[in-house]
Coordinates of N, CA and C in Angstrom, one line a residue:
M155 N -16.7 -19.9 -16.6 CA -18.0 -20.2 -18.5 C -18.2 -18.7 -18.6
K156 N -18.0 -18.1 -19.8 CA -18.2 -17.4 -20.5 C -20.2 -17.3 -20.7
I157 N -20.7 -16.4 -21.0 CA -21.9 -16.9 -21.2 C -22.1 -15.1 -22.1
S158 N -23.0 -16.2 -23.4 CA -23.0 -14.9 -24.1 C -24.2 -14.8 -24.1
V159 N -24.8 -13.7 -23.6 CA -26.8 -13.0 -23.6 C -26.5 -13.1 -25.7
I160 N -27.3 -13.6 -26.1 CA -27.9 -13.0 -27.8 C -29.6 -12.7 -27.4
V161 N -29.8 -12.1 -27.9 CA -31.6 -10.8 -27.6 C -31.1 -10.8 -29.6
P162 N -32.6 -11.4 -29.9 CA -33.0 -11.4 -31.2 C -34.0 -9.9 -31.3
V163 N -34.0 -9.3 -31.8 CA -35.2 -7.9 -32.5 C -35.3 -7.6 -33.7
L164 N -36.4 -7.6 -33.6 CA -37.3 -6.7 -34.5 C -38.2 -5.5 -34.1
N165 N -38.5 -4.5 -34.6 CA -39.0 -3.4 -33.6 C -39.1 -3.4 -32.4
E166 N -38.0 -3.2 -31.7 CA -38.4 -3.6 -30.2 C -37.9 -2.0 -29.2
A167 N -37.8 -0.8 -29.9 CA -37.4 0.5 -29.3 C -38.0 0.8 -28.3
K168 N -39.3 0.4 -28.0 CA -40.4 0.7 -27.1 C -39.5 -0.4 -25.7
V169 N -38.8 -1.5 -25.7 CA -39.1 -2.5 -24.4 C -36.9 -2.5 -24.4
L170 N -36.8 -2.8 -25.9 CA -35.1 -3.1 -25.2 C -34.4 -2.2 -24.4
R171 N -34.6 -0.6 -23.7 CA -33.7 -0.5 -23.0 C -33.9 -0.7 -22.2
D172 N -35.3 -0.7 -21.3 CA -35.3 -1.5 -20.8 C -34.9 -3.1 -20.3
T173 N -34.6 -3.2 -20.8 CA -34.5 -5.1 -21.0 C -32.8 -5.3 -21.4
L174 N -32.7 -4.4 -22.4 CA -30.8 -3.9 -21.7 C -30.2 -3.5 -20.7
G175 N -30.8 -2.6 -20.2 CA -30.8 -1.9 -19.2 C -30.3 -2.6 -17.6
R176 N -31.1 -3.5 -17.6 CA -31.4 -4.6 -16.4 C -30.6 -5.5 -16.4
L177 N -29.2 -5.6 -17.3 CA -28.4 -6.4 -17.6 C -27.4 -6.3 -16.9
T178 N -27.0 -6.6 -15.9 CA -25.6 -6.7 -15.0 C -24.9 -7.5 -14.9
L179 N -23.7 -6.9 -16.8 CA -23.0 -7.9 -16.7 C -21.5 -7.5 -16.1
S180 N -20.9 -8.5 -16.0 CA -19.3 -9.0 -15.8 C -18.6 -9.1 -16.8
G181 N -17.0 -9.1 -16.9 CA -16.2 -9.4 -17.8 C -16.5 -10.6 -18.4
N182 N -17.0 -11.5 -18.0 CA -17.5 -12.5 -17.8 C -18.6 -13.4 -18.8
E183 N -19.5 -12.3 -19.5 CA -20.4 -12.7 -19.9 C -20.2 -11.2 -21.3
E184 N -21.3 -11.3 -22.5 CA -21.1 -11.0 -23.5 C -22.7 -10.5 -24.1
L185 N -22.6 -9.3 -24.4 CA -24.3 -9.2 -25.0 C -23.8 -9.0 -26.9
I186 N -24.3 -9.5 -27.2 CA -24.8 -9.8 -28.4 C -26.5 -9.6 -29.0
V187 N -26.8 -8.0 -29.8 CA -28.0 -8.3 -30.3 C -27.7 -8.4 -31.8
V188 N -28.8 -9.0 -32.1 CA -28.8 -9.0 -33.9 C -30.8 -8.9 -34.0
D189 N -30.6 -7.8 -35.2 CA -31.8 -6.8 -35.9 C -32.3 -7.6 -37.2
G190 N -33.0 -7.9 -37.4 CA -33.9 -8.8 -38.6 C -34.4 -8.2 -39.1
G191 N -34.3 -6.5 -39.1 CA -34.7 -5.5 -40.4 C -35.6 -4.3 -39.9
S192 N -34.9 -4.1 -38.2 CA -36.6 -3.3 -38.2 C -36.4 -1.9 -38.5
V193 N -37.5 -1.0 -38.6 CA -37.5 0.1 -38.8 C -37.3 1.1 -37.8
D194 N -37.3 1.0 -37.2 CA -37.0 1.5 -35.5 C -35.8 2.2 -35.7
R195 N -35.6 2.5 -33.9 CA -34.8 3.1 -33.6 C -34.1 1.7 -33.1
S196 N -34.4 0.4 -32.5 CA -33.7 -0.7 -32.2 C -32.2 -0.9 -32.0
M197 N -31.5 -0.4 -33.1 CA -30.6 -1.1 -33.7 C -29.7 0.4 -32.7
L198 N -30.2 1.6 -32.5 CA -29.0 2.4 -31.7 C -29.7 2.5 -31.1
I199 N -30.9 2.1 -30.0 CA -30.1 1.9 -28.8 C -29.0 0.5 -27.8
A200 N -29.7 -0.6 -29.3 CA -28.5 -1.4 -28.9 C -27.3 -1.3 -28.3
S201 N -27.1 -0.3 -29.8 CA -25.6 0.2 -29.4 C -24.9 0.6 -28.6
E202 N -26.0 1.6 -27.7 CA -26.0 2.2 -26.6 C -24.9 0.8 -24.8
F203 N -25.8 -0.1 -25.8 CA -25.3 -1.4 -24.4 C -24.4 -1.9 -24.7
T204 N -23.8 -2.3 -26.3 CA -22.9 -3.8 -26.5 C -22.2 -3.2 -28.8
E205 N -21.5 -2.9 -28.8 CA -20.4 -2.6 -29.7 C -21.1 -3.6 -30.7
K206 N -21.9 -4.9 -30.0 CA -22.0 -6.9 -31.0 C -23.4 -6.3 -31.7
V207 N -23.3 -5.6 -31.9 CA -24.7 -4.9 -33.0 C -25.2 -6.1 -34.1
F208 N -25.6 -7.0 -34.8 CA -25.3 -7.1 -36.1 C -27.1 -6.9 -36.6
Q209 N -27.0 -7.2 -38.2 CA -28.5 -7.4 -39.2 C -28.1 -9.1 -40.0
A210 N -28.7 -9.3 -39.6 CA -29.1 -10.7 -40.3 C -30.9 -10.7 -41.1
K211 N -30.9 -11.8 -41.5 CA -31.7 -11.9 -42.3 C -33.6 -12.8 -41.4
T212 N -34.3 -11.2 -42.1 CA -35.6 -11.7 -41.1 C -35.7 -13.2 -40.6
G213 N -36.5 -13.4 -39.7 CA -36.9 -14.6 -38.8 C -36.0 -15.1 -37.5
R214 N -36.9 -15.3 -36.9 CA -36.2 -14.8 -34.9 C -35.1 -16.9 -35.2
A215 N -35.0 -17.9 -36.1 CA -34.4 -18.5 -36.0 C -33.3 -17.8 -36.9
N216 N -33.8 -17.3 -37.8 CA -31.8 -16.9 -38.9 C -31.2 -16.4 -37.5
V217 N -32.1 -15.8 -37.4 CA -31.6 -14.3 -36.2 C -30.5 -14.8 -34.8
M218 N -31.2 -15.7 -34.7 CA -30.6 -17.1 -33.1 C -29.3 -16.7 -33.5
N219 N -29.3 -18.1 -35.0 CA -28.9 -18.8 -36.0 C -27.0 -17.7 -35.8
F220 N -27.9 -16.2 -35.8 CA -26.6 -15.4 -36.6 C -25.5 -15.5 -35.2
G221 N -26.2 -15.3 -34.2 CA -25.8 -14.2 -33.4 C -25.2 -15.2 -32.3
A222 N -25.3 -16.7 -32.1 CA -24.7 -17.4 -32.4 C -23.4 -18.1 -32.4
K223 N -23.5 -17.5 -34.1 CA -22.1 -18.0 -34.6 C -21.0 -16.9 -34.0
K224 N -21.7 -15.4 -33.5 CA -20.9 -13.8 -33.3 C -20.4 -14.6 -31.8
A225 N -20.9 -15.8 -31.0 CA -20.6 -15.5 -29.4 C -19.4 -15.9 -29.4
A226 N -19.1 -15.5 -28.0 CA -17.3 -16.4 -28.1 C -17.5 -17.1 -26.6
G227 N -18.6 -16.9 -26.1 CA -19.1 -17.7 -24.8 C -19.1 -19.6 -25.0
E228 N -18.6 -19.6 -23.6 CA -19.4 -21.2 -23.7 C -20.7 -21.4 -23.9
I229 N -21.3 -20.6 -23.2 CA -22.8 -20.9 -23.1 C -23.4 -19.9 -23.4
L230 N -24.8 -20.5 -24.1 CA -25.9 -19.4 -24.8 C -26.6 -19.1 -24.4
L231 N -27.1 -17.9 -23.9 CA -28.6 -17.7 -23.7 C -29.2 -16.6 -24.6
F232 N -30.0 -17.3 -24.9 CA -31.6 -16.7 -25.6 C -32.6 -16.0 -24.7
L233 N -32.2 -14.9 -25.1 CA -33.1 -13.7 -24.3 C -34.1 -12.7 -25.3
H234 N -35.2 -12.7 -24.9 CA -36.3 -11.9 -26.1 C -36.5 -10.9 -25.5
A235 N -36.3 -9.8 -26.4 CA -36.7 -8.6 -25.9 C -37.1 -7.9 -25.0
D236 N -38.1 -8.0 -24.6 CA -39.6 -7.6 -23.7 C -39.5 -8.9 -22.7
C237 N -38.3 -9.4 -22.0 CA -38.0 -10.2 -21.3 C -37.0 -9.7 -20.1
I238 N -37.3 -9.9 -19.2 CA -36.5 -9.6 -17.9 C -35.3 -11.0 -17.1
L239 N -34.7 -10.3 -17.2 CA -33.8 -11.9 -16.2 C -33.9 -11.5 -14.8
P240 N -33.9 -12.5 -14.2 CA -33.7 -12.7 -12.5 C -32.4 -12.3 -11.4
F241 N -32.6 -11.7 -10.9 CA -31.3 -11.4 -10.1 C -30.5 -13.0 -10.0
N242 N -29.4 -12.5 -10.2 CA -27.9 -13.4 -10.3 C -28.2 -14.6 -11.6
A243 N -28.8 -14.3 -12.7 CA -29.1 -15.3 -13.4 C -27.6 -16.6 -14.0
F244 N -26.9 -15.1 -14.7 CA -25.4 -15.9 -15.1 C -25.6 -16.9 -13.8
H245 N -25.3 -16.5 -12.6 CA -24.7 -17.3 -11.0 C -25.4 -18.6 -11.3
I246 N -26.8 -18.5 -11.3 CA -27.4 -19.7 -11.9 C -27.2 -19.9 -12.4
I247 N -27.7 -20.1 -13.9 CA -27.4 -21.0 -14.7 C -26.1 -21.4 -14.8
R248 N -25.0 -21.5 -14.2 CA -23.5 -21.5 -14.1 C -23.0 -23.0 -13.9
E249 N -24.1 -22.5 -12.1 CA -23.6 -23.9 -11.4 C -25.0 -24.7 -11.6
T250 N -25.9 -24.3 -12.4 CA -26.4 -25.6 -12.9 C -26.0 -26.4 -14.2
L251 N -25.2 -25.7 -15.5 CA -25.1 -26.5 -16.7 C -23.9 -26.7 -15.4
R252 N -22.9 -26.4 -13.9 CA -21.4 -27.7 -13.4 C -22.2 -28.5 -12.9
S253 N -23.7 -28.5 -12.6 CA -24.2 -29.6 -11.4 C -24.4 -31.3 -12.0
G254 N -24.4 -31.7 -13.9 CA -24.5 -32.5 -13.8 C -24.7 -32.9 -15.7
P255 N -24.8 -33.9 -15.7 CA -25.4 -33.7 -17.2 C -26.3 -33.6 -18.0
I256 N -26.3 -32.0 -18.4 CA -27.6 -30.9 -18.0 C -27.7 -30.6 -19.6
A257 N -28.5 -31.0 -20.6 CA -29.0 -30.5 -21.7 C -29.2 -29.1 -22.1
A258 N -29.9 -28.7 -21.4 CA -30.2 -27.1 -21.2 C -31.0 -26.6 -20.7
G259 N -31.5 -25.2 -20.0 CA -33.0 -24.7 -19.1 C -33.1 -24.0 -19.9
A260 N -34.1 -23.3 -18.7 CA -35.0 -21.9 -19.2 C -35.6 -22.1 -18.0
F261 N -35.8 -20.5 -17.4 CA -36.8 -20.1 -16.4 C -37.9 -20.2 -16.3
T262 N -38.6 -20.6 -15.3 CA -39.7 -20.4 -15.3 C -40.2 -19.0 -15.7
L263 N -41.8 -19.0 -15.7 CA -42.5 -18.0 -16.7 C -43.2 -17.2 -15.5
G264 N -43.0 -15.6 -15.8 CA -44.0 -14.8 -14.5 C -44.0 -13.4 -15.4
I265 N -45.1 -12.9 -15.6 CA -46.0 -12.1 -16.0 C -45.8 -10.7 -15.7
A266 N -45.2 -9.5 -16.0 CA -45.1 -8.5 -15.0 C -47.0 -7.7 -15.6
H267 N -47.3 -8.5 -15.0 CA -48.9 -8.0 -14.9 C -49.2 -8.1 -13.3
P268 N -50.0 -7.5 -12.8 CA -51.1 -8.1 -11.5 C -51.8 -8.7 -11.4
G269 N -52.6 -9.4 -13.0 CA -53.7 -9.5 -13.2 C -54.0 -11.0 -12.8
L270 N -55.0 -11.7 -12.0 CA -55.3 -12.7 -12.2 C -55.4 -13.9 -12.9
C271 N -55.7 -13.4 -13.7 CA -55.1 -14.1 -14.7 C -54.6 -14.7 -15.5
F272 N -53.3 -13.5 -15.2 CA -52.3 -14.0 -16.1 C -50.6 -14.8 -15.0
R273 N -52.2 -15.4 -13.4 CA -51.1 -15.6 -12.8 C -51.7 -17.1 -12.9
L274 N -52.6 -17.8 -13.7 CA -53.4 -18.6 -14.5 C -52.6 -19.1 -16.0
I275 N -52.3 -18.2 -15.8 CA -51.4 -18.1 -17.5 C -49.7 -18.5 -17.1
E276 N -49.2 -18.1 -15.9 CA -47.7 -18.9 -15.4 C -48.1 -20.0 -14.8
W277 N -49.0 -20.5 -14.4 CA -50.0 -21.7 -13.8 C -49.3 -23.0 -14.9
G278 N -50.2 -22.9 -15.8 CA -50.0 -23.2 -16.8 C -48.9 -23.7 -17.9
T279 N -48.3 -22.4 -18.3 CA -47.0 -22.3 -18.8 C -45.7 -23.5 -18.3
N280 N -45.8 -23.0 -17.1 CA -45.0 -23.5 -15.9 C -45.1 -25.0 -16.1
L281 N -46.6 -25.4 -15.5 CA -46.8 -26.7 -15.6 C -46.6 -27.4 -16.5
R282 N -46.5 -27.3 -17.5 CA -46.6 -27.8 -19.0 C -45.2 -28.1 -19.3
A283 N -44.7 -26.7 -18.6 CA -42.8 -26.6 -19.3 C -42.3 -28.1 -18.6
W284 N -43.1 -28.4 -17.6 CA -42.4 -29.2 -15.8 C -42.4 -31.0 -16.7
L285 N -44.4 -30.2 -17.4 CA -45.0 -31.8 -18.0 C -44.2 -32.6 -19.1
T286 N -44.1 -31.3 -19.8 CA -42.7 -31.9 -21.5 C -41.4 -31.6 -21.8
S287 N -41.0 -30.8 -20.4 CA -40.0 -30.4 -21.3 C -39.5 -29.6 -22.3
L288 N -40.5 -29.1 -22.7 CA -40.2 -28.3 -23.9 C -40.1 -26.8 -23.4
I289 N -39.1 -26.2 -24.2 CA -39.1 -24.1 -23.6 C -38.8 -23.3 -24.8
Y290 N -40.2 -22.8 -24.0 CA -41.5 -21.5 -24.9 C -39.8 -20.5 -25.1
G291 N -39.3 -19.9 -26.1 CA -38.5 -18.7 -26.1 C -38.0 -18.1 -24.8
D292 N -39.7 -17.3 -24.4 CA -39.6 -16.4 -23.5 C -39.3 -16.5 -22.1
Q293 N -38.6 -17.7 -22.0 CA -38.2 -18.4 -20.8 C -37.1 -18.4 -21.0
G294 N -36.4 -17.9 -21.5 CA -34.7 -17.9 -21.5 C -34.4 -18.9 -21.5
M295 N -33.9 -19.4 -23.0 CA -33.0 -20.5 -23.2 C -31.9 -20.5 -23.1
F296 N -31.4 -21.6 -22.3 CA -30.0 -21.5 -22.2 C -29.2 -23.0 -22.8
M297 N -27.8 -23.2 -22.5 CA -27.6 -24.7 -23.2 C -25.8 -23.9 -23.3
R298 N -25.1 -25.0 -23.2 CA -23.9 -24.9 -23.8 C -24.0 -25.0 -25.0
K299 N -22.1 -23.3 -25.6 CA -22.8 -23.6 -27.0 C -22.1 -24.7 -27.6
E300 N -21.3 -25.8 -27.6 CA -21.2 -27.2 -28.0 C -22.1 -27.8 -28.3
T301 N -22.8 -27.9 -27.3 CA -24.6 -28.7 -28.0 C -25.5 -28.2 -28.8
F302 N -25.3 -26.6 -28.4 CA -26.1 -25.8 -29.6 C -25.3 -27.0 -31.1
D303 N -23.6 -26.1 -30.9 CA -23.7 -26.7 -32.5 C -23.1 -28.0 -33.0
R304 N -23.8 -29.1 -31.7 CA -23.7 -30.5 -32.1 C -24.7 -30.3 -33.2
L305 N -26.3 -29.8 -32.5 CA -27.5 -29.9 -32.9 C -27.2 -29.2 -34.4
G306 N -26.9 -28.4 -34.9 CA -26.6 -27.5 -36.1 C -28.4 -26.3 -35.8
G307 N -28.1 -26.2 -34.4 CA -28.9 -24.8 -34.2 C -30.1 -25.0 -34.7
F308 N -31.0 -23.3 -34.6 CA -32.7 -23.5 -34.6 C -32.7 -24.0 -35.8
A309 N -33.8 -25.1 -36.3 CA -34.1 -25.3 -37.7 C -34.9 -24.1 -38.6
D310 N -34.5 -23.4 -39.6 CA -34.7 -22.8 -40.1 C -36.3 -22.5 -40.5
I311 N -37.4 -22.6 -39.4 CA -38.6 -22.5 -39.4 C -39.4 -21.5 -39.1
P312 N -40.6 -20.8 -39.8 CA -41.5 -19.3 -38.9 C -41.7 -19.2 -37.7
L313 N -41.9 -20.1 -36.8 CA -42.3 -20.3 -36.1 C -42.1 -21.4 -35.1
M314 N -42.6 -22.4 -33.7 CA -42.0 -23.3 -33.4 C -40.4 -24.0 -33.6
E315 N -39.9 -22.5 -33.9 CA -37.6 -23.0 -33.8 C -37.5 -24.1 -32.4
D316 N -38.3 -22.8 -30.9 CA -38.2 -23.2 -29.2 C -38.5 -24.7 -29.3
I317 N -39.9 -24.9 -29.8 CA -39.8 -26.0 -29.4 C -39.4 -27.6 -30.5
E318 N -39.0 -26.8 -31.5 CA -38.4 -28.4 -32.2 C -37.2 -28.4 -32.1
I319 N -35.7 -27.3 -31.3 CA -35.0 -27.3 -30.9 C -35.0 -28.2 -29.8
S320 N -35.9 -28.1 -28.5 CA -36.6 -29.0 -27.3 C -37.1 -30.3 -27.9
L321 N -37.3 -30.6 -28.2 CA -37.2 -32.1 -28.9 C -36.1 -32.6 -28.9
R322 N -35.3 -31.8 -29.8 CA -33.9 -32.6 -30.2 C -33.1 -32.4 -28.9
L323 N -33.0 -30.9 -28.0 CA -32.1 -31.9 -26.6 C -32.8 -32.7 -26.1
K324 N -34.5 -32.9 -26.0 CA -35.2 -33.8 -25.1 C -33.7 -35.4 -25.2
K325 N -33.5 -35.4 -26.4 CA -32.9 -37.0 -26.8 C -31.1 -36.9 -26.1
T326 N -30.8 -36.2 -25.8 CA -29.6 -35.8 -25.3 C -28.9 -35.7 -23.5
G327 N -30.4 -35.1 -23.1 CA -30.2 -34.8 -21.8 C -31.2 -33.9 -21.4
K328 N -31.1 -34.1 -19.8 CA -32.2 -33.5 -19.0 C -32.3 -31.5 -19.6
I329 N -33.8 -31.2 -19.4 CA -33.8 -29.8 -19.7 C -34.0 -30.4 -17.8
V330 N -34.0 -28.7 -18.0 CA -34.2 -28.1 -16.6 C -34.8 -26.5 -16.2
F331 N -35.8 -26.6 -15.6 CA -36.3 -25.2 -15.2 C -36.5 -24.6 -14.3
L332 N -35.7 -23.2 -14.2 CA -35.5 -22.6 -12.6 C -35.6 -21.9 -12.0
K333 N -36.0 -21.4 -10.7 CA -36.5 -19.6 -10.4 C -35.3 -19.2 -9.6
P334 N -35.5 -18.0 -9.7 CA -36.9 -17.1 -10.0 C -37.0 -17.1 -11.5
S335 N -38.2 -17.0 -11.3 CA -39.0 -16.9 -13.1 C -38.4 -15.4 -13.8
I336 N -37.8 -15.6 -15.1 CA -37.9 -14.8 -15.3 C -39.1 -13.9 -15.7
T337 N -39.2 -12.5 -16.3 CA -40.3 -11.3 -16.2 C -40.8 -11.6 -17.5
A338 N -41.4 -11.7 -18.3 CA -42.1 -11.0 -19.4 C -43.1 -10.2 -19.1
S339 N -43.5 -9.6 -20.6 CA -44.1 -8.4 -21.0 C -45.3 -8.9 -21.9
P340 N -46.4 -8.2 -20.8 CA -48.1 -9.0 -21.4 C -47.9 -8.3 -22.0
R341 N -47.5 -7.6 -23.0 CA -48.2 -6.4 -24.2 C -48.6 -7.9 -25.7
R342 N -47.9 -9.3 -25.7 CA -48.9 -10.1 -26.0 C -50.0 -10.6 -26.4
W343 N -50.4 -10.8 -24.9 CA -51.7 -10.5 -24.6 C -53.0 -10.1 -24.1
L344 N -51.7 -8.7 -24.2 CA -52.6 -7.3 -23.9 C -53.3 -6.8 -25.9
K345 N -52.4 -6.7 -26.7 CA -52.7 -6.9 -27.9 C -53.5 -7.3 -28.6
E346 N -53.0 -8.5 -27.9 CA -54.3 -10.0 -29.5 C -55.1 -10.5 -28.6
G347 N -55.6 -10.3 -27.3 CA -56.1 -10.6 -26.3 C -56.3 -11.7 -25.7
I348 N -56.4 -11.8 -24.3 CA -56.0 -13.0 -23.3 C -56.2 -14.4 -23.8
I349 N -57.2 -13.9 -23.8 CA -57.8 -15.8 -24.1 C -57.8 -16.0 -25.7
Y350 N -57.6 -15.3 -26.3 CA -57.2 -15.2 -28.2 C -55.3 -16.1 -27.9
T351 N -54.7 -15.2 -27.2 CA -53.4 -15.9 -27.2 C -53.3 -16.8 -27.2
T352 N -53.5 -16.9 -25.8 CA -53.7 -18.2 -24.8 C -53.4 -19.6 -25.2
Q353 N -55.5 -19.5 -26.5 CA -55.7 -20.7 -27.2 C -54.7 -21.2 -27.9
R354 N -54.3 -19.8 -28.9 CA -54.0 -20.2 -29.4 C -52.3 -20.7 -29.8
D355 N -51.6 -20.4 -28.7 CA -50.7 -20.8 -27.8 C -50.4 -21.7 -27.7
W356 N -51.5 -23.1 -26.5 CA -51.4 -23.9 -26.6 C -51.8 -24.8 -28.0
F357 N -52.8 -24.3 -28.8 CA -53.6 -25.2 -30.0 C -52.0 -25.7 -31.0
N358 N -51.4 -24.6 -30.9 CA -50.0 -24.8 -31.8 C -49.3 -25.8 -31.5
A359 N -48.8 -25.2 -30.2 CA -48.3 -26.0 -29.4 C -48.3 -28.0 -29.3
F360 N -49.2 -27.7 -29.2 CA -50.0 -29.2 -29.6 C -50.3 -29.4 -30.4
S361 N -50.5 -28.8 -32.0 CA -50.9 -29.6 -32.9 C -49.3 -29.6 -33.5
Y362 N -48.8 -28.9 -33.4 CA -46.8 -29.1 -34.0 C -46.0 -30.5 -33.8
T363 N -46.3 -30.7 -32.0 CA -45.8 -31.9 -31.1 C -46.2 -32.5 -31.1
F364 N -48.0 -32.9 -30.9 CA -48.1 -34.5 -31.2 C -48.5 -34.5 -32.8
L365 N -49.4 -33.3 -33.1 CA -50.2 -33.7 -34.5 C -49.6 -33.5 -35.5
K366 N -47.8 -33.5 -35.6 CA -47.0 -32.3 -36.7 C -47.9 -31.7 -37.4
V367 N -48.3 -30.9 -37.0 CA -48.6 -29.9 -38.3 C -47.3 -28.7 -38.8
S368 N -47.7 -28.9 -39.9 CA -46.0 -27.9 -40.2 C -46.4 -26.4 -39.4
P369 N -45.1 -25.5 -39.4 CA -45.0 -24.6 -38.8 C -45.7 -23.6 -40.1
E370 N -45.3 -23.9 -41.1 CA -46.0 -23.3 -42.8 C -47.1 -22.8 -42.3
K371 N -47.8 -24.2 -42.0 CA -49.9 -23.8 -41.2 C -49.8 -23.3 -40.4
L372 N -49.1 -23.5 -39.1 CA -49.3 -22.7 -38.0 C -49.4 -21.3 -38.3
V373 N -48.6 -20.5 -38.8 CA -48.1 -18.8 -39.0 C -49.1 -18.8 -39.3
R374 N -50.3 -19.6 -40.5 CA -51.1 -18.1 -40.7 C -52.4 -17.9 -38.9
R375 N -51.6 -18.3 -38.2 CA -52.9 -18.3 -37.0 C -52.1 -16.8 -36.2
Y376 N -50.6 -16.2 -36.6 CA -50.0 -14.6 -36.1 C -50.1 -13.9 -36.8
K377 N -50.6 -13.1 -35.6 CA -50.7 -11.7 -37.2 C -49.2 -11.0 -37.2
D378 N -47.7 -11.3 -36.1 CA -46.6 -11.0 -36.2 C -46.3 -11.7 -36.1
V379 N -45.5 -12.0 -37.2 CA -44.5 -13.2 -36.8 C -43.0 -13.2 -37.1
R380 N -41.6 -13.0 -35.9 CA -41.2 -12.9 -35.8 C -39.3 -13.3 -35.9

């Protein structure tokens, strides 16, 4: 099964080369980078790694939907620009989807920082994922393209598109979380503050999932929405 790796981008020049450079692609994977309006060198850097570099209207959900439309693979893997896939990720994904009626999956979360507080964030994030079967975008969400198309893709909302589609995916089948972990950059915690960022993420996820607060209201708590 061919895998289409879709990377949404907005001003990611500082991290993009590292992420794309660590992808080990064979003839059975393709890389699609979709830019949502960068003013830095993101598109130029992306073009060093793939010919499939596109521009789309700003908004992560819209950008990822655009990439999915361009995809030729039977499997879609959505990878954030500051996240590093684990070794042999493509083989693990294929074997997982072949193993049974699985709707979607993602990787457990690791954070590229030695601090103890980041181990606690990892533990909490992974526990939450296992308990709720809700995928966060920085965990490397993957699913069959036919599943994605049948659901109509990501909802056109300013954030929580990952949670929203997870809620719909749960109704169609099992969601799994794989090891080894994907490695996410600690930059947003370091930039905005560890306590603030963590409590905001948990508050917004809880508010959206259980209290049905709209993404349009929750987005006000974010300094930078992609």
